[in-house]
Amino acid sequence: ILIHQYIVLQCVALQSAVSMNEVVDIGVNLTHRAFRKHWRNVVQRAIDAGVTKLVLTGTSIQGSEECLGLCQTWFEETGAKNLYATVGVHPHDAKTWNDEQSYAQMKKMLSHPLAVAVKLAVELNMPLFLHEREAHNALVKVLDEAGAGSLPPIVVHCFTGTKVEAMEYIHRGYYIGFTGTICKKERGAPLREMLPSIPLER
């Protein structure tokens, strides 16, 4: 796991191939307290609406453990692999990172079959779920050093950068993810303006 200038590399392992017709929600904050009592209903409603897989976002060591716990519980109760999880530390929680303790905890979590280590992503060709904040150049450098042209599929989640940055990601073959920020009147305006330039398949 590499944390560098507010870059968090997170990896999602979807055990079966996802067809172009499937709907996958790649950024679900299901561990939020608002869903604590009825998270199963939330998942079932999503499935009923055609969302075949949901990727829960681990934003801290504790949050990642909670995400994996929900994935495991759902699998044990239903026998279905609808839930997966990222394991990582969100830029907002980077201050909680402890080189030895956090790494050991994440290494243990990443042995779970519903999560996979970033360092194995290139080797196993598993997709990467990336969260970057004002660190475009640093992220590109990290990816170039890590993959050297053999990177797996990549989603730049919660994109809030510039159009130039978005176009570079797309040119590299990455996918772009937008969140609710795009709906905010002022902060989301630049994102809405660039949206027509983003190929639908990206």
PDB file of N, CA, C and O in Angstrom, residues 30-70:
ATOM      1  N   LEU A  30     -21.333   2.223   2.808  1.00  0.00           N
ATOM      2  CA  LEU A  30     -22.366   1.492   3.537  1.00  0.00           C
ATOM      3  C   LEU A  30     -22.103   1.424   5.038  1.00  0.00           C
ATOM      4  O   LEU A  30     -22.996   1.098   5.804  1.00  0.00           O
ATOM      5  N   THR A  31     -20.895   1.737   5.460  1.00  0.00           N
ATOM      6  CA  THR A  31     -20.591   1.682   6.897  1.00  0.00           C
ATOM      7  C   THR A  31     -20.987   2.964   7.623  1.00  0.00           C
ATOM      8  O   THR A  31     -20.828   3.049   8.836  1.00  0.00           O
ATOM      9  N   HIS A  32     -21.510   3.924   6.895  1.00  0.00           N
ATOM     10  CA  HIS A  32     -21.959   5.168   7.533  1.00  0.00           C
ATOM     11  C   HIS A  32     -23.067   4.858   8.532  1.00  0.00           C
ATOM     12  O   HIS A  32     -23.902   3.985   8.309  1.00  0.00           O
ATOM     13  N   ARG A  33     -23.085   5.587   9.613  1.00  0.00           N
ATOM     14  CA  ARG A  33     -24.055   5.304  10.689  1.00  0.00           C
ATOM     15  C   ARG A  33     -25.505   5.396  10.220  1.00  0.00           C
ATOM     16  O   ARG A  33     -26.389   4.777  10.799  1.00  0.00           O
ATOM     17  N   ALA A  34     -25.752   6.140   9.160  1.00  0.00           N
ATOM     18  CA  ALA A  34     -27.130   6.268   8.659  1.00  0.00           C
ATOM     19  C   ALA A  34     -27.672   4.937   8.146  1.00  0.00           C
ATOM     20  O   ALA A  34     -28.888   4.738   8.087  1.00  0.00           O
ATOM     21  N   PHE A  35     -26.778   4.015   7.774  1.00  0.00           N
ATOM     22  CA  PHE A  35     -27.213   2.729   7.225  1.00  0.00           C
ATOM     23  C   PHE A  35     -27.056   1.574   8.203  1.00  0.00           C
ATOM     24  O   PHE A  35     -27.380   0.432   7.873  1.00  0.00           O
ATOM     25  N   ARG A  36     -26.561   1.850   9.380  1.00  0.00           N
ATOM     26  CA  ARG A  36     -26.166   0.795  10.313  1.00  0.00           C
ATOM     27  C   ARG A  36     -27.279  -0.210  10.597  1.00  0.00           C
ATOM     28  O   ARG A  36     -27.046  -1.412  10.643  1.00  0.00           O
ATOM     29  N   LYS A  37     -28.496   0.278  10.795  1.00  0.00           N
ATOM     30  CA  LYS A  37     -29.591  -0.607  11.196  1.00  0.00           C
ATOM     31  C   LYS A  37     -30.254  -1.329  10.034  1.00  0.00           C
ATOM     32  O   LYS A  37     -30.914  -2.344  10.233  1.00  0.00           O
ATOM     33  N   HIS A  38     -30.111  -0.793   8.826  1.00  0.00           N
ATOM     34  CA  HIS A  38     -30.826  -1.384   7.697  1.00  0.00           C
ATOM     35  C   HIS A  38     -29.956  -1.555   6.457  1.00  0.00           C
ATOM     36  O   HIS A  38     -30.435  -1.462   5.331  1.00  0.00           O
ATOM     37  N   TRP A  39     -28.672  -1.830   6.648  1.00  0.00           N
ATOM     38  CA  TRP A  39     -27.778  -1.944   5.505  1.00  0.00           C
ATOM     39  C   TRP A  39     -28.164  -3.096   4.573  1.00  0.00           C
ATOM     40  O   TRP A  39     -28.004  -2.994   3.352  1.00  0.00           O
ATOM     41  N   ARG A  40     -28.707  -4.176   5.147  1.00  0.00           N
ATOM     42  CA  ARG A  40     -29.126  -5.301   4.306  1.00  0.00           C
ATOM     43  C   ARG A  40     -30.237  -4.881   3.342  1.00  0.00           C
ATOM     44  O   ARG A  40     -30.260  -5.288   2.184  1.00  0.00           O
ATOM     45  N   ASN A  41     -31.166  -4.076   3.827  1.00  0.00           N
ATOM     46  CA  ASN A  41     -32.252  -3.585   2.972  1.00  0.00           C
ATOM     47  C   ASN A  41     -31.712  -2.698   1.849  1.00  0.00           C
ATOM     48  O   ASN A  41     -32.205  -2.750   0.721  1.00  0.00           O
ATOM     49  N   VAL A  42     -30.706  -1.885   2.185  1.00  0.00           N
ATOM     50  CA  VAL A  42     -30.097  -1.010   1.179  1.00  0.00           C
ATOM     51  C   VAL A  42     -29.473  -1.854   0.070  1.00  0.00           C
ATOM     52  O   VAL A  42     -29.666  -1.585  -1.123  1.00  0.00           O
ATOM     53  N   VAL A  43     -28.741  -2.888   0.471  1.00  0.00           N
ATOM     54  CA  VAL A  43     -28.108  -3.768  -0.511  1.00  0.00           C
ATOM     55  C   VAL A  43     -29.155  -4.465  -1.364  1.00  0.00           C
ATOM     56  O   VAL A  43     -29.047  -4.510  -2.599  1.00  0.00           O
ATOM     57  N   GLN A  44     -30.189  -4.982  -0.741  1.00  0.00           N
ATOM     58  CA  GLN A  44     -31.212  -5.708  -1.484  1.00  0.00           C
ATOM     59  C   GLN A  44     -31.951  -4.801  -2.456  1.00  0.00           C
ATOM     60  O   GLN A  44     -32.252  -5.206  -3.588  1.00  0.00           O
ATOM     61  N   ARG A  45     -32.234  -3.569  -2.043  1.00  0.00           N
ATOM     62  CA  ARG A  45     -32.906  -2.629  -2.951  1.00  0.00           C
ATOM     63  C   ARG A  45     -32.029  -2.337  -4.162  1.00  0.00           C
ATOM     64  O   ARG A  45     -32.525  -2.212  -5.283  1.00  0.00           O
ATOM     65  N   ALA A  46     -30.731  -2.224  -3.924  1.00  0.00           N
ATOM     66  CA  ALA A  46     -29.813  -1.974  -5.036  1.00  0.00           C
ATOM     67  C   ALA A  46     -29.821  -3.147  -6.004  1.00  0.00           C
ATOM     68  O   ALA A  46     -29.884  -2.971  -7.230  1.00  0.00           O
ATOM     69  N   ILE A  47     -29.772  -4.352  -5.466  1.00  0.00           N
ATOM     70  CA  ILE A  47     -29.789  -5.557  -6.306  1.00  0.00           C
ATOM     71  C   ILE A  47     -31.098  -5.634  -7.084  1.00  0.00           C
ATOM     72  O   ILE A  47     -31.112  -5.922  -8.286  1.00  0.00           O
ATOM     73  N   ASP A  48     -32.212  -5.360  -6.398  1.00  0.00           N
ATOM     74  CA  ASP A  48     -33.522  -5.387  -7.052  1.00  0.00           C
ATOM     75  C   ASP A  48     -33.614  -4.354  -8.176  1.00  0.00           C
ATOM     76  O   ASP A  48     -34.366  -4.536  -9.132  1.00  0.00           O
ATOM     77  N   ALA A  49     -32.850  -3.273  -8.035  1.00  0.00           N
ATOM     78  CA  ALA A  49     -32.865  -2.218  -9.054  1.00  0.00           C
ATOM     79  C   ALA A  49     -31.878  -2.497 -10.189  1.00  0.00           C
ATOM     80  O   ALA A  49     -31.750  -1.701 -11.114  1.00  0.00           O
ATOM     81  N   GLY A  50     -31.168  -3.628 -10.094  1.00  0.00           N
ATOM     82  CA  GLY A  50     -30.265  -3.999 -11.178  1.00  0.00           C
ATOM     83  C   GLY A  50     -28.793  -3.753 -10.933  1.00  0.00           C
ATOM     84  O   GLY A  50     -27.965  -3.930 -11.832  1.00  0.00           O
ATOM     85  N   VAL A  51     -28.435  -3.324  -9.716  1.00  0.00           N
ATOM     86  CA  VAL A  51     -27.024  -3.138  -9.379  1.00  0.00           C
ATOM     87  C   VAL A  51     -26.500  -4.486  -8.889  1.00  0.00           C
ATOM     88  O   VAL A  51     -26.821  -4.931  -7.798  1.00  0.00           O
ATOM     89  N   THR A  52     -25.711  -5.142  -9.716  1.00  0.00           N
ATOM     90  CA  THR A  52     -25.321  -6.526  -9.424  1.00  0.00           C
ATOM     91  C   THR A  52     -24.211  -6.650  -8.399  1.00  0.00           C
ATOM     92  O   THR A  52     -24.118  -7.646  -7.699  1.00  0.00           O
ATOM     93  N   LYS A  53     -23.343  -5.638  -8.344  1.00  0.00           N
ATOM     94  CA  LYS A  53     -22.228  -5.674  -7.402  1.00  0.00           C
ATOM     95  C   LYS A  53     -22.044  -4.297  -6.782  1.00  0.00           C
ATOM     96  O   LYS A  53     -22.194  -3.272  -7.443  1.00  0.00           O
ATOM     97  N   LEU A  54     -21.704  -4.301  -5.492  1.00  0.00           N
ATOM     98  CA  LEU A  54     -21.449  -3.060  -4.776  1.00  0.00           C
ATOM     99  C   LEU A  54     -20.075  -3.157  -4.136  1.00  0.00           C
ATOM    100  O   LEU A  54     -19.755  -4.142  -3.474  1.00  0.00           O
ATOM    101  N   VAL A  55     -19.268  -2.135  -4.342  1.00  0.00           N
ATOM    102  CA  VAL A  55     -17.931  -2.107  -3.780  1.00  0.00           C
ATOM    103  C   VAL A  55     -17.918  -1.116  -2.612  1.00  0.00           C
ATOM    104  O   VAL A  55     -18.089   0.090  -2.809  1.00  0.00           O
ATOM    105  N   LEU A  56     -17.756  -1.631  -1.408  1.00  0.00           N
ATOM    106  CA  LEU A  56     -17.746  -0.805  -0.216  1.00  0.00           C
ATOM    107  C   LEU A  56     -16.385  -0.145  -0.068  1.00  0.00           C
ATOM    108  O   LEU A  56     -15.353  -0.794  -0.235  1.00  0.00           O
ATOM    109  N   THR A  57     -16.393   1.127   0.283  1.00  0.00           N
ATOM    110  CA  THR A  57     -15.159   1.896   0.327  1.00  0.00           C
ATOM    111  C   THR A  57     -14.556   1.916   1.726  1.00  0.00           C
ATOM    112  O   THR A  57     -15.133   2.483   2.655  1.00  0.00           O
ATOM    113  N   GLY A  58     -13.382   1.313   1.858  1.00  0.00           N
ATOM    114  CA  GLY A  58     -12.642   1.375   3.118  1.00  0.00           C
ATOM    115  C   GLY A  58     -11.840   2.649   3.165  1.00  0.00           C
ATOM    116  O   GLY A  58     -10.934   2.849   2.353  1.00  0.00           O
ATOM    117  N   THR A  59     -12.174   3.547   4.085  1.00  0.00           N
ATOM    118  CA  THR A  59     -11.514   4.853   4.126  1.00  0.00           C
ATOM    119  C   THR A  59     -10.532   5.004   5.279  1.00  0.00           C
ATOM    120  O   THR A  59      -9.898   6.042   5.430  1.00  0.00           O
ATOM    121  N   SER A  60     -10.417   3.978   6.091  1.00  0.00           N
ATOM    122  CA  SER A  60      -9.478   3.980   7.212  1.00  0.00           C
ATOM    123  C   SER A  60      -9.224   2.521   7.577  1.00  0.00           C
ATOM    124  O   SER A  60      -9.862   1.623   7.024  1.00  0.00           O
ATOM    125  N   ILE A  61      -8.311   2.286   8.501  1.00  0.00           N
ATOM    126  CA  ILE A  61      -8.068   0.909   8.931  1.00  0.00           C
ATOM    127  C   ILE A  61      -9.343   0.320   9.515  1.00  0.00           C
ATOM    128  O   ILE A  61      -9.785  -0.760   9.117  1.00  0.00           O
ATOM    129  N   GLN A  62      -9.960   1.042  10.449  1.00  0.00           N
ATOM    130  CA  GLN A  62     -11.192   0.555  11.066  1.00  0.00           C
ATOM    131  C   GLN A  62     -12.307   0.434  10.040  1.00  0.00           C
ATOM    132  O   GLN A  62     -13.049  -0.561  10.013  1.00  0.00           O
ATOM    133  N   GLY A  63     -12.436   1.440   9.178  1.00  0.00           N
ATOM    134  CA  GLY A  63     -13.483   1.412   8.166  1.00  0.00           C
ATOM    135  C   GLY A  63     -13.312   0.263   7.184  1.00  0.00           C
ATOM    136  O   GLY A  63     -14.284  -0.353   6.748  1.00  0.00           O
ATOM    137  N   SER A  64     -12.071  -0.028   6.832  1.00  0.00           N
ATOM    138  CA  SER A  64     -11.802  -1.147   5.925  1.00  0.00           C
ATOM    139  C   SER A  64     -12.202  -2.468   6.564  1.00  0.00           C
ATOM    140  O   SER A  64     -12.777  -3.345   5.911  1.00  0.00           O
ATOM    141  N   GLU A  65     -11.902  -2.604   7.849  1.00  0.00           N
ATOM    142  CA  GLU A  65     -12.291  -3.816   8.570  1.00  0.00           C
ATOM    143  C   GLU A  65     -13.809  -3.955   8.611  1.00  0.00           C
ATOM    144  O   GLU A  65     -14.352  -5.054   8.434  1.00  0.00           O
ATOM    145  N   GLU A  66     -14.509  -2.839   8.824  1.00  0.00           N
ATOM    146  CA  GLU A  66     -15.969  -2.867   8.857  1.00  0.00           C
ATOM    147  C   GLU A  66     -16.533  -3.247   7.490  1.00  0.00           C
ATOM    148  O   GLU A  66     -17.498  -4.023   7.400  1.00  0.00           O
ATOM    149  N   CYS A  67     -15.939  -2.726   6.429  1.00  0.00           N
ATOM    150  CA  CYS A  67     -16.404  -3.052   5.074  1.00  0.00           C
ATOM    151  C   CYS A  67     -16.259  -4.543   4.798  1.00  0.00           C
ATOM    152  O   CYS A  67     -17.193  -5.185   4.296  1.00  0.00           O
ATOM    153  N   LEU A  68     -15.105  -5.085   5.125  1.00  0.00           N
ATOM    154  CA  LEU A  68     -14.891  -6.511   4.907  1.00  0.00           C
ATOM    155  C   LEU A  68     -15.842  -7.340   5.756  1.00  0.00           C
ATOM    156  O   LEU A  68     -16.309  -8.398   5.330  1.00  0.00           O
ATOM    157  N   GLY A  69     -16.143  -6.831   6.958  1.00  0.00           N
ATOM    158  CA  GLY A  69     -17.085  -7.538   7.826  1.00  0.00           C
ATOM    159  C   GLY A  69     -18.471  -7.619   7.207  1.00  0.00           C
ATOM    160  O   GLY A  69     -19.122  -8.672   7.253  1.00  0.00           O
ATOM    161  N   LEU A  70     -18.923  -6.528   6.613  1.00  0.00           N
ATOM    162  CA  LEU A  70     -20.230  -6.529   5.951  1.00  0.00           C
ATOM    163  C   LEU A  70     -20.226  -7.462   4.740  1.00  0.00           C
ATOM    164  O   LEU A  70     -21.205  -8.189   4.506  1.00  0.00           O
TER     165      LEU A  70
END
